Amino acid sequence: MIRKIAVNTGGGDAPGLNAVIRAVVLSAQQRGWEVWGIRQGYRGLIEEQEGGLIPLDRKAVRGITHLGGTILGSTNRGDPFQYPRAVGGELVPTDMSGKLIDRFKELGFDALVAIGGDGSLRLAAKLLERGLPRVIGVPKTIDNDLAGTDVTFGFQTAVATATDAIDKLHSTAQAHERVMVVEVMGRYAGWIALHAGLAGTADAILIPEIEFDIERVCEKVRIREERGQPFSIIVVAEGARPKGGTMQFRTQKGKFSEHAVLGGIAETVAQQIQELTGKETRSLVLGHLQRGGTPVASDRLLSLRLGAAATHYLAETNHSGMVSVHGLALELTPLEEVAGKVRTVPFDSDLLRTGRALGVCFGDEPEGALRGAPPSVRLT
Ligand code: F6P
């Protein structure tokens, strides 16, 4: 029997977080439940500071569906199992999970709605194991790389932002007859690069799933030149890597940070293209722009559906899990099927095949090569 629930947002923010919070609060209120928000991941519960927990009622979530960011704040430095605790003027990693769970129960919470990506859902699964009563996860990440769901909220907005940037780069690339190399986010998966690259009609798209040969990319640039197109747009996923090479990181994983930060591959690729083709080449990194701003309509709808489904599963089942999307349907997927797994672009992806059919270079084969199983034909 649910009476009182807590909601938190963890890891990197993604457009749609506020829409999920609103849907959870309104649908919970309809059921007569009390809802509280935990500030900055789990910090608001671990540190007993004023304002760490916020009562969420109808008024608190008014007019936030279209807002980026999160009214609860977020962090990727708040792992309760290695919490940065000040001891003698120094931050020491400390297991605060016991305190967190005790406080959760003392405050009378029956369940947690954890809105987060892989890292946050892994933590939620661990807390559940250690005694948190119930957890419903909501799949968030612009990277779209969570296992157990077809899609995560935030992704479509990031793709729209990246596509818009690629569109804008066309005119300047064309005016100066340059090659423009644009780096997009996505961590170890190429979903953003693939979707935005195709939608923005990039000439080459480099993704982590396909090691690239820079010669192939240069070949594409030269072929375009010969065809009277003296400019090219190259989209590079931040996790893309050259054949036999490694991914490029900006910073390594710190004592308290959730992950190492990727970055810099676009500049490397740009320098190599300029050297090998003699064409003037510029690079840019879209970075956190892809996480910001107003969620597009499809992300708002997905977020509202996921948030409402979270309370539905709390009310109608006794299970914990992550609300997941499968085609048009929503399901509850066990957290152990999600945590610690990355969903990357499959080699037989229809989008890869589409790109190849259109002559997009993926850095691995000569222009126009068709690869992967042909689409199945339904004769009805
Ligand atoms: O997971 C979301 C994401 O934006 C990735 O695409 C990117 O690699 C990472 O987070 C950046 O993290 P930070 O916010 O720590 O810079």
GROMACS .gro file of C-alpha atoms and ligand atoms in nm:
model
  396
    1MET     CA    1   0.000   0.000   0.000
    2ILE     CA    2   0.161   0.327  -0.116
    3ARG     CA    3   0.100   0.651   0.073
    4LYS     CA    4   0.415   0.854   0.043
    5ILE     CA    5   0.683   0.851  -0.228
    6ALA     CA    6   1.010   1.028  -0.304
    7VAL     CA    7   1.142   1.135  -0.645
    8ASN     CA    8   1.497   1.219  -0.746
    9THR     CA    9   1.693   1.303  -1.061
   10GLY     CA   10   2.050   1.176  -1.094
   11GLY     CA   11   2.340   1.193  -1.337
   12GLY     CA   12   2.362   1.431  -1.633
   13ASP     CA   13   2.044   1.630  -1.691
   14ALA     CA   14   1.828   1.566  -1.998
   15PRO     CA   15   1.538   1.762  -2.148
   16GLY     CA   16   1.215   1.615  -2.014
   17LEU     CA   17   1.316   1.567  -1.649
   18ASN     CA   18   1.068   1.828  -1.531
   19ALA     CA   19   0.788   1.678  -1.740
   20VAL     CA   20   0.849   1.340  -1.572
   21ILE     CA   21   0.844   1.502  -1.226
   22ARG     CA   22   0.517   1.677  -1.306
   23ALA     CA   23   0.356   1.356  -1.433
   24VAL     CA   24   0.468   1.162  -1.125
   25VAL     CA   25   0.336   1.431  -0.889
   26LEU     CA   26  -0.001   1.483  -1.059
   27SER     CA   27  -0.071   1.113  -1.109
   28ALA     CA   28   0.035   1.037  -0.750
   29GLN     CA   29  -0.189   1.312  -0.615
   30GLN     CA   30  -0.484   1.163  -0.803
   31ARG     CA   31  -0.422   0.849  -0.600
   32GLY     CA   32  -0.402   1.048  -0.277
   33TRP     CA   33  -0.028   0.997  -0.225
   34GLU     CA   34   0.216   1.245  -0.077
   35VAL     CA   35   0.520   1.323  -0.296
   36TRP     CA   36   0.858   1.464  -0.193
   37GLY     CA   37   1.152   1.559  -0.412
   38ILE     CA   38   1.509   1.479  -0.302
   39ARG     CA   39   1.752   1.756  -0.400
   40GLN     CA   40   2.070   1.682  -0.602
   41GLY     CA   41   2.043   1.308  -0.647
   42TYR     CA   42   2.058   1.158  -0.297
   43ARG     CA   43   2.229   1.455  -0.131
   44GLY     CA   44   1.904   1.595   0.008
   45LEU     CA   45   1.843   1.272   0.197
   46ILE     CA   46   2.199   1.201   0.311
   47GLU     CA   47   2.278   1.551   0.436
   48GLU     CA   48   2.010   1.659   0.674
   49GLN     CA   49   2.013   2.016   0.559
   50GLU     CA   50   1.717   2.250   0.539
   51GLY     CA   51   1.557   2.227   0.195
   52GLY     CA   52   1.714   1.892   0.108
   53LEU     CA   53   1.366   1.748   0.071
   54ILE     CA   54   1.096   1.946  -0.108
   55PRO     CA   55   0.722   1.879  -0.079
   56LEU     CA   56   0.590   1.839  -0.433
   57ASP     CA   57   0.230   1.932  -0.485
   58ARG     CA   58   0.027   2.055  -0.779
   59LYS     CA   59   0.157   2.409  -0.732
   60ALA     CA   60   0.524   2.302  -0.718
   61VAL     CA   61   0.504   2.141  -1.063
   62ARG     CA   62   0.290   2.403  -1.233
   63GLY     CA   63   0.421   2.522  -1.572
   64ILE     CA   64   0.736   2.307  -1.584
   65THR     CA   65   0.663   2.057  -1.862
   66HIS     CA   66   0.844   2.265  -2.123
   67LEU     CA   67   1.142   2.358  -1.905
   68GLY     CA   68   1.487   2.202  -1.948
   69GLY     CA   69   1.702   2.107  -1.648
   70THR     CA   70   1.540   1.976  -1.332
   71ILE     CA   71   1.367   2.157  -1.047
   72LEU     CA   72   1.530   1.903  -0.811
   73GLY     CA   73   1.887   1.955  -0.929
   74SER     CA   74   2.115   1.668  -1.026
   75THR     CA   75   2.469   1.546  -0.976
   76ASN     CA   76   2.703   1.276  -1.096
   77ARG     CA   77   2.919   1.308  -0.786
   78GLY     CA   78   2.674   1.177  -0.527
   79ASP     CA   79   2.716   0.799  -0.522
   80PRO     CA   80   2.581   0.708  -0.173
   81PHE     CA   81   2.820   0.411  -0.157
   82GLN     CA   82   3.124   0.638  -0.203
   83TYR     CA   83   2.983   0.964  -0.084
   84PRO     CA   84   3.221   1.262  -0.063
   85ARG     CA   85   3.217   1.324   0.312
   86ALA     CA   86   3.420   1.602   0.472
   87VAL     CA   87   3.660   1.454   0.726
   88GLY     CA   88   3.928   1.679   0.874
   89GLY     CA   89   3.907   1.929   0.588
   90GLU     CA   90   3.929   1.658   0.322
   91LEU     CA   91   3.663   1.477   0.119
   92VAL     CA   92   3.670   1.106   0.190
   93PRO     CA   93   3.464   0.844  -0.002
   94THR     CA   94   3.222   0.703   0.256
   95ASP     CA   95   2.945   0.444   0.235
   96MET     CA   96   2.634   0.639   0.335
   97SER     CA   97   2.384   0.389   0.194
   98GLY     CA   98   2.283   0.263   0.540
   99LYS     CA   99   2.206   0.612   0.663
  100LEU     CA  100   2.017   0.690   0.343
  101ILE     CA  101   1.797   0.381   0.369
  102ASP     CA  102   1.729   0.435   0.741
  103ARG     CA  103   1.629   0.795   0.680
  104PHE     CA  104   1.410   0.697   0.386
  105LYS     CA  105   1.219   0.456   0.607
  106GLU     CA  106   1.207   0.687   0.911
  107LEU     CA  107   1.048   0.955   0.695
  108GLY     CA  108   0.781   0.705   0.596
  109PHE     CA  109   0.857   0.677   0.225
  110ASP     CA  110   0.712   0.366   0.064
  111ALA     CA  111   0.894   0.393  -0.267
  112LEU     CA  112   1.141   0.594  -0.473
  113VAL     CA  113   1.091   0.707  -0.831
  114ALA     CA  114   1.451   0.731  -0.957
  115ILE     CA  115   1.475   0.928  -1.279
  116GLY     CA  116   1.816   0.851  -1.424
  117GLY     CA  117   2.049   0.683  -1.666
  118ASP     CA  118   2.267   0.379  -1.629
  119GLY     CA  119   2.466   0.511  -1.331
  120SER     CA  120   2.160   0.625  -1.135
  121LEU     CA  121   1.967   0.306  -1.203
  122ARG     CA  122   2.265   0.096  -1.096
  123LEU     CA  123   2.272   0.286  -0.767
  124ALA     CA  124   1.896   0.244  -0.726
  125ALA     CA  125   1.929  -0.132  -0.783
  126LYS     CA  126   2.204  -0.152  -0.519
  127LEU     CA  127   1.995   0.046  -0.269
  128LEU     CA  128   1.705  -0.186  -0.332
  129GLU     CA  129   1.928  -0.484  -0.255
  130ARG     CA  130   2.037  -0.317   0.069
  131GLY     CA  131   1.682  -0.258   0.188
  132LEU     CA  132   1.515   0.037   0.017
  133PRO     CA  133   1.147  -0.070   0.004
  134ARG     CA  134   1.069  -0.017  -0.367
  135VAL     CA  135   1.216   0.161  -0.668
  136ILE     CA  136   1.065   0.250  -1.003
  137GLY     CA  137   1.326   0.381  -1.247
  138VAL     CA  138   1.249   0.618  -1.535
  139PRO     CA  139   1.495   0.593  -1.828
  140LYS     CA  140   1.669   0.925  -1.885
  141THR     CA  141   1.965   1.006  -2.105
  142ILE     CA  142   2.028   1.203  -2.420
  143ASP     CA  143   2.262   0.918  -2.524
  144ASN     CA  144   1.973   0.671  -2.576
  145ASP     CA  145   2.206   0.393  -2.467
  146LEU     CA  146   2.009   0.230  -2.185
  147ALA     CA  147   1.950  -0.144  -2.211
  148GLY     CA  148   1.596  -0.277  -2.173
  149THR     CA  149   1.417   0.009  -2.349
  150ASP     CA  150   1.383   0.116  -2.713
  151VAL     CA  151   1.427   0.480  -2.625
  152THR     CA  152   1.508   0.718  -2.339
  153PHE     CA  153   1.365   1.066  -2.290
  154GLY     CA  154   1.595   1.357  -2.378
  155PHE     CA  155   1.733   1.184  -2.685
  156GLN     CA  156   1.496   1.337  -2.941
  157THR     CA  157   1.568   1.688  -2.813
  158ALA     CA  158   1.945   1.631  -2.830
  159VAL     CA  159   1.904   1.502  -3.186
  160ALA     CA  160   1.696   1.808  -3.280
  161THR     CA  161   1.958   2.044  -3.134
  162ALA     CA  162   2.244   1.864  -3.310
  163THR     CA  163   2.052   1.852  -3.640
  164ASP     CA  164   1.983   2.223  -3.618
  165ALA     CA  165   2.355   2.289  -3.563
  166ILE     CA  166   2.451   2.068  -3.861
  167ASP     CA  167   2.198   2.253  -4.079
  168LYS     CA  168   2.360   2.583  -3.982
  169LEU     CA  169   2.708   2.456  -4.055
  170HIS     CA  170   2.616   2.381  -4.415
  171SER     CA  171   2.597   2.743  -4.525
  172THR     CA  172   2.927   2.847  -4.368
  173ALA     CA  173   3.103   2.532  -4.496
  174GLN     CA  174   2.968   2.601  -4.843
  175ALA     CA  175   3.060   2.970  -4.836
  176HIS     CA  176   3.423   2.898  -4.746
  177GLU     CA  177   3.452   2.566  -4.930
  178ARG     CA  178   3.565   2.408  -4.605
  179VAL     CA  179   3.529   2.081  -4.424
  180MET     CA  180   3.345   2.119  -4.093
  181VAL     CA  181   3.384   1.847  -3.832
  182VAL     CA  182   3.124   1.852  -3.555
  183GLU     CA  183   3.152   1.645  -3.238
  184VAL     CA  184   2.831   1.533  -3.072
  185MET     CA  185   2.770   1.359  -2.738
  186GLY     CA  186   2.652   1.002  -2.687
  187ARG     CA  187   2.923   0.846  -2.470
  188TYR     CA  188   3.002   0.493  -2.599
  189ALA     CA  189   2.705   0.478  -2.837
  190GLY     CA  190   2.657   0.649  -3.172
  191TRP     CA  191   2.282   0.713  -3.155
  192ILE     CA  192   2.295   1.093  -3.150
  193ALA     CA  193   2.558   1.107  -3.425
  194LEU     CA  194   2.370   0.862  -3.643
  195HIS     CA  195   2.027   1.024  -3.607
  196ALA     CA  196   2.144   1.386  -3.630
  197GLY     CA  197   2.401   1.306  -3.898
  198LEU     CA  198   2.143   1.145  -4.123
  199ALA     CA  199   1.875   1.405  -4.055
  200GLY     CA  200   2.127   1.683  -4.115
  201THR     CA  201   2.258   1.511  -4.432
  202ALA     CA  202   2.618   1.483  -4.314
  203ASP     CA  203   2.864   1.340  -4.566
  204ALA     CA  204   3.042   1.121  -4.313
  205ILE     CA  205   2.927   0.997  -3.972
  206LEU     CA  206   3.178   0.839  -3.734
  207ILE     CA  207   3.037   0.636  -3.447
  208PRO     CA  208   3.199   0.431  -3.168
  209GLU     CA  209   3.050   0.108  -3.304
  210ILE     CA  210   3.249   0.132  -3.630
  211GLU     CA  211   3.623   0.197  -3.610
  212PHE     CA  212   3.707   0.454  -3.874
  213ASP     CA  213   3.985   0.477  -4.127
  214ILE     CA  214   4.063   0.844  -4.183
  215GLU     CA  215   4.158   0.764  -4.543
  216ARG     CA  216   3.797   0.664  -4.612
  217VAL     CA  217   3.675   0.997  -4.478
  218CYS     CA  218   3.929   1.187  -4.693
  219GLU     CA  219   3.823   0.984  -4.993
  220LYS     CA  220   3.467   1.102  -4.938
  221VAL     CA  221   3.583   1.464  -4.916
  222ARG     CA  222   3.782   1.427  -5.242
  223ILE     CA  223   3.496   1.256  -5.428
  224ARG     CA  224   3.266   1.542  -5.332
  225GLU     CA  225   3.525   1.793  -5.454
  226GLU     CA  226   3.548   1.612  -5.788
  227ARG     CA  227   3.170   1.620  -5.816
  228GLY     CA  228   3.171   1.996  -5.771
  229GLN     CA  229   3.086   1.995  -5.399
  230PRO     CA  230   3.394   2.160  -5.249
  231PHE     CA  231   3.266   2.143  -4.889
  232SER     CA  232   3.183   1.858  -4.653
  233ILE     CA  233   3.017   1.806  -4.316
  234ILE     CA  234   3.154   1.532  -4.091
  235VAL     CA  235   2.965   1.433  -3.776
  236VAL     CA  236   3.179   1.260  -3.514
  237ALA     CA  237   3.043   1.092  -3.202
  238GLU     CA  238   3.256   1.181  -2.899
  239GLY     CA  239   3.331   0.809  -2.855
  240ALA     CA  240   3.440   0.746  -3.215
  241ARG     CA  241   3.782   0.586  -3.249
  242PRO     CA  242   4.023   0.517  -3.534
  243LYS     CA  243   4.101   0.166  -3.652
  244GLY     CA  244   4.320   0.000  -3.391
  245GLY     CA  245   4.309   0.317  -3.179
  246THR     CA  246   4.134   0.423  -2.862
  247MET     CA  247   3.869   0.673  -2.758
  248GLN     CA  248   3.981   1.023  -2.670
  249PHE     CA  249   3.916   1.150  -2.317
  250ARG     CA  250   3.923   1.506  -2.188
  251THR     CA  251   3.944   1.403  -1.823
  252GLN     CA  252   3.984   1.071  -1.645
  253LYS     CA  253   3.738   0.943  -1.387
  254GLY     CA  254   3.795   1.128  -1.059
  255LYS     CA  255   3.758   0.998  -0.705
  256PHE     CA  256   3.393   1.104  -0.687
  257SER     CA  257   3.286   1.151  -1.048
  258GLU     CA  258   3.061   0.894  -1.211
  259HIS     CA  259   3.262   0.874  -1.534
  260ALA     CA  260   3.559   0.986  -1.742
  261VAL     CA  261   3.470   1.270  -1.982
  262LEU     CA  262   3.513   1.200  -2.353
  263GLY     CA  263   3.613   1.473  -2.595
  264GLY     CA  264   3.856   1.603  -2.853
  265ILE     CA  265   3.815   1.353  -3.136
  266ALA     CA  266   3.667   1.614  -3.374
  267GLU     CA  267   3.979   1.828  -3.354
  268THR     CA  268   4.202   1.526  -3.421
  269VAL     CA  269   3.991   1.425  -3.721
  270ALA     CA  270   3.988   1.783  -3.853
  271GLN     CA  271   4.366   1.813  -3.833
  272GLN     CA  272   4.411   1.485  -4.017
  273ILE     CA  273   4.164   1.578  -4.291
  274GLN     CA  274   4.337   1.912  -4.345
  275GLU     CA  275   4.677   1.742  -4.361
  276LEU     CA  276   4.571   1.463  -4.592
  277THR     CA  277   4.343   1.653  -4.831
  278GLY     CA  278   4.489   2.002  -4.812
  279LYS     CA  279   4.138   2.135  -4.756
  280GLU     CA  280   4.079   2.400  -4.495
  281THR     CA  281   3.904   2.222  -4.207
  282ARG     CA  282   3.744   2.347  -3.886
  283SER     CA  283   3.607   2.158  -3.589
  284LEU     CA  284   3.357   2.233  -3.316
  285VAL     CA  285   3.220   2.052  -3.015
  286LEU     CA  286   2.847   2.091  -2.949
  287GLY     CA  287   2.885   1.976  -2.589
  288HIS     CA  288   2.627   2.051  -2.325
  289LEU     CA  289   2.409   2.254  -2.563
  290GLN     CA  290   2.266   1.913  -2.650
  291ARG     CA  291   2.144   1.867  -2.293
  292GLY     CA  292   1.990   2.208  -2.252
  293GLY     CA  293   1.675   2.388  -2.354
  294THR     CA  294   1.316   2.305  -2.406
  295PRO     CA  295   1.228   1.939  -2.468
  296VAL     CA  296   1.075   1.878  -2.811
  297ALA     CA  297   0.710   1.768  -2.815
  298SER     CA  298   0.793   1.398  -2.856
  299ASP     CA  299   1.022   1.408  -2.550
  300ARG     CA  300   0.758   1.590  -2.345
  301LEU     CA  301   0.500   1.326  -2.435
  302LEU     CA  302   0.738   1.041  -2.362
  303SER     CA  303   0.832   1.198  -2.028
  304LEU     CA  304   0.469   1.245  -1.927
  305ARG     CA  305   0.388   0.886  -2.025
  306LEU     CA  306   0.686   0.748  -1.832
  307GLY     CA  307   0.607   0.954  -1.522
  308ALA     CA  308   0.241   0.852  -1.516
  309ALA     CA  309   0.339   0.488  -1.578
  310ALA     CA  310   0.579   0.498  -1.281
  311THR     CA  311   0.291   0.565  -1.040
  312HIS     CA  312   0.073   0.314  -1.224
  313TYR     CA  313   0.328   0.037  -1.164
  314LEU     CA  314   0.366   0.141  -0.800
  315ALA     CA  315  -0.008   0.121  -0.750
  316GLU     CA  316  -0.091  -0.182  -0.958
  317THR     CA  317   0.206  -0.413  -0.888
  318ASN     CA  318   0.435  -0.502  -0.599
  319HIS     CA  319   0.744  -0.492  -0.816
  320SER     CA  320   1.043  -0.268  -0.859
  321GLY     CA  321   1.189  -0.206  -1.205
  322MET     CA  322   1.236   0.048  -1.481
  323VAL     CA  323   0.952   0.176  -1.695
  324SER     CA  324   1.059   0.083  -2.046
  325VAL     CA  325   0.939   0.151  -2.398
  326HIS     CA  326   0.887  -0.133  -2.646
  327GLY     CA  327   0.737  -0.015  -2.970
  328LEU     CA  328   0.425   0.173  -2.868
  329ALA     CA  329   0.387  -0.008  -2.535
  330LEU     CA  330   0.526   0.062  -2.190
  331GLU     CA  331   0.647  -0.219  -1.965
  332LEU     CA  332   0.820  -0.268  -1.631
  333THR     CA  333   1.169  -0.415  -1.683
  334PRO     CA  334   1.369  -0.565  -1.392
  335LEU     CA  335   1.652  -0.332  -1.287
  336GLU     CA  336   1.910  -0.611  -1.318
  337GLU     CA  337   1.835  -0.627  -1.693
  338VAL     CA  338   1.926  -0.260  -1.724
  339ALA     CA  339   2.207  -0.184  -1.482
  340GLY     CA  340   2.562  -0.199  -1.614
  341LYS     CA  341   2.466  -0.262  -1.978
  342VAL     CA  342   2.505  -0.031  -2.274
  343ARG     CA  343   2.277  -0.041  -2.577
  344THR     CA  344   2.485   0.044  -2.882
  345VAL     CA  345   2.392   0.080  -3.250
  346PRO     CA  346   2.359  -0.272  -3.398
  347PHE     CA  347   2.556  -0.343  -3.716
  348ASP     CA  348   2.241  -0.439  -3.901
  349SER     CA  349   2.064  -0.120  -3.794
  350ASP     CA  350   1.818   0.007  -4.050
  351LEU     CA  351   1.961   0.356  -4.008
  352LEU     CA  352   2.313   0.242  -4.092
  353ARG     CA  353   2.177   0.065  -4.396
  354THR     CA  354   1.984   0.375  -4.497
  355GLY     CA  355   2.298   0.587  -4.464
  356ARG     CA  356   2.501   0.347  -4.672
  357ALA     CA  357   2.230   0.336  -4.938
  358LEU     CA  358   2.251   0.715  -4.958
  359GLY     CA  359   2.629   0.714  -4.988
  360VAL     CA  360   2.709   0.837  -4.637
  361CYS     CA  361   3.063   0.745  -4.533
  362PHE     CA  362   3.094   0.563  -4.198
  363GLY     CA  363   3.470   0.553  -4.221
  364ASP     CA  364   3.488   0.186  -4.298
  365GLU     CA  365   3.412   0.126  -4.663
  366PRO     CA  366   3.424   0.307  -4.994
  367GLU     CA  367   3.136   0.538  -5.064
  368GLY     CA  368   2.811   0.373  -5.154
  369ALA     CA  369   2.892   0.029  -5.018
  370LEU     CA  370   2.584  -0.157  -4.901
  371ARG     CA  371   2.623  -0.373  -4.595
  372GLY     CA  372   2.407  -0.562  -4.355
  373ALA     CA  373   2.112  -0.788  -4.412
  374PRO     CA  374   1.856  -0.650  -4.657
  375PRO     CA  375   1.528  -0.531  -4.507
  376SER     CA  376   1.277  -0.812  -4.473
  377VAL     CA  377   0.986  -0.798  -4.716
  378ARG     CA  378   0.633  -0.867  -4.602
  379LEU     CA  379   0.420  -0.998  -4.886
  380THR     CA  380   0.073  -0.929  -4.757
  381F6P     O1  381   2.539   1.089  -2.050
  381F6P     C1  382   2.509   1.217  -2.092
  381F6P     C2  383   2.633   1.292  -2.131
  381F6P     O2  384   2.594   1.421  -2.173
  381F6P     C3  385   2.721   1.223  -2.233
  381F6P     O3  386   2.671   1.236  -2.364
  381F6P     C4  387   2.853   1.291  -2.210
  381F6P     O4  388   2.960   1.208  -2.246
  381F6P     C5  389   2.853   1.313  -2.061
  381F6P     O5  390   2.718   1.308  -2.019
  381F6P     C6  391   2.914   1.443  -2.018
  381F6P     O6  392   2.915   1.445  -1.881
  381F6P     P1  393   2.943   1.573  -1.788
  381F6P     O7  394   2.810   1.633  -1.759
  381F6P     O8  395   3.007   1.514  -1.669
  381F6P     O9  396   3.031   1.666  -1.865
   0.00000   0.00000   0.00000
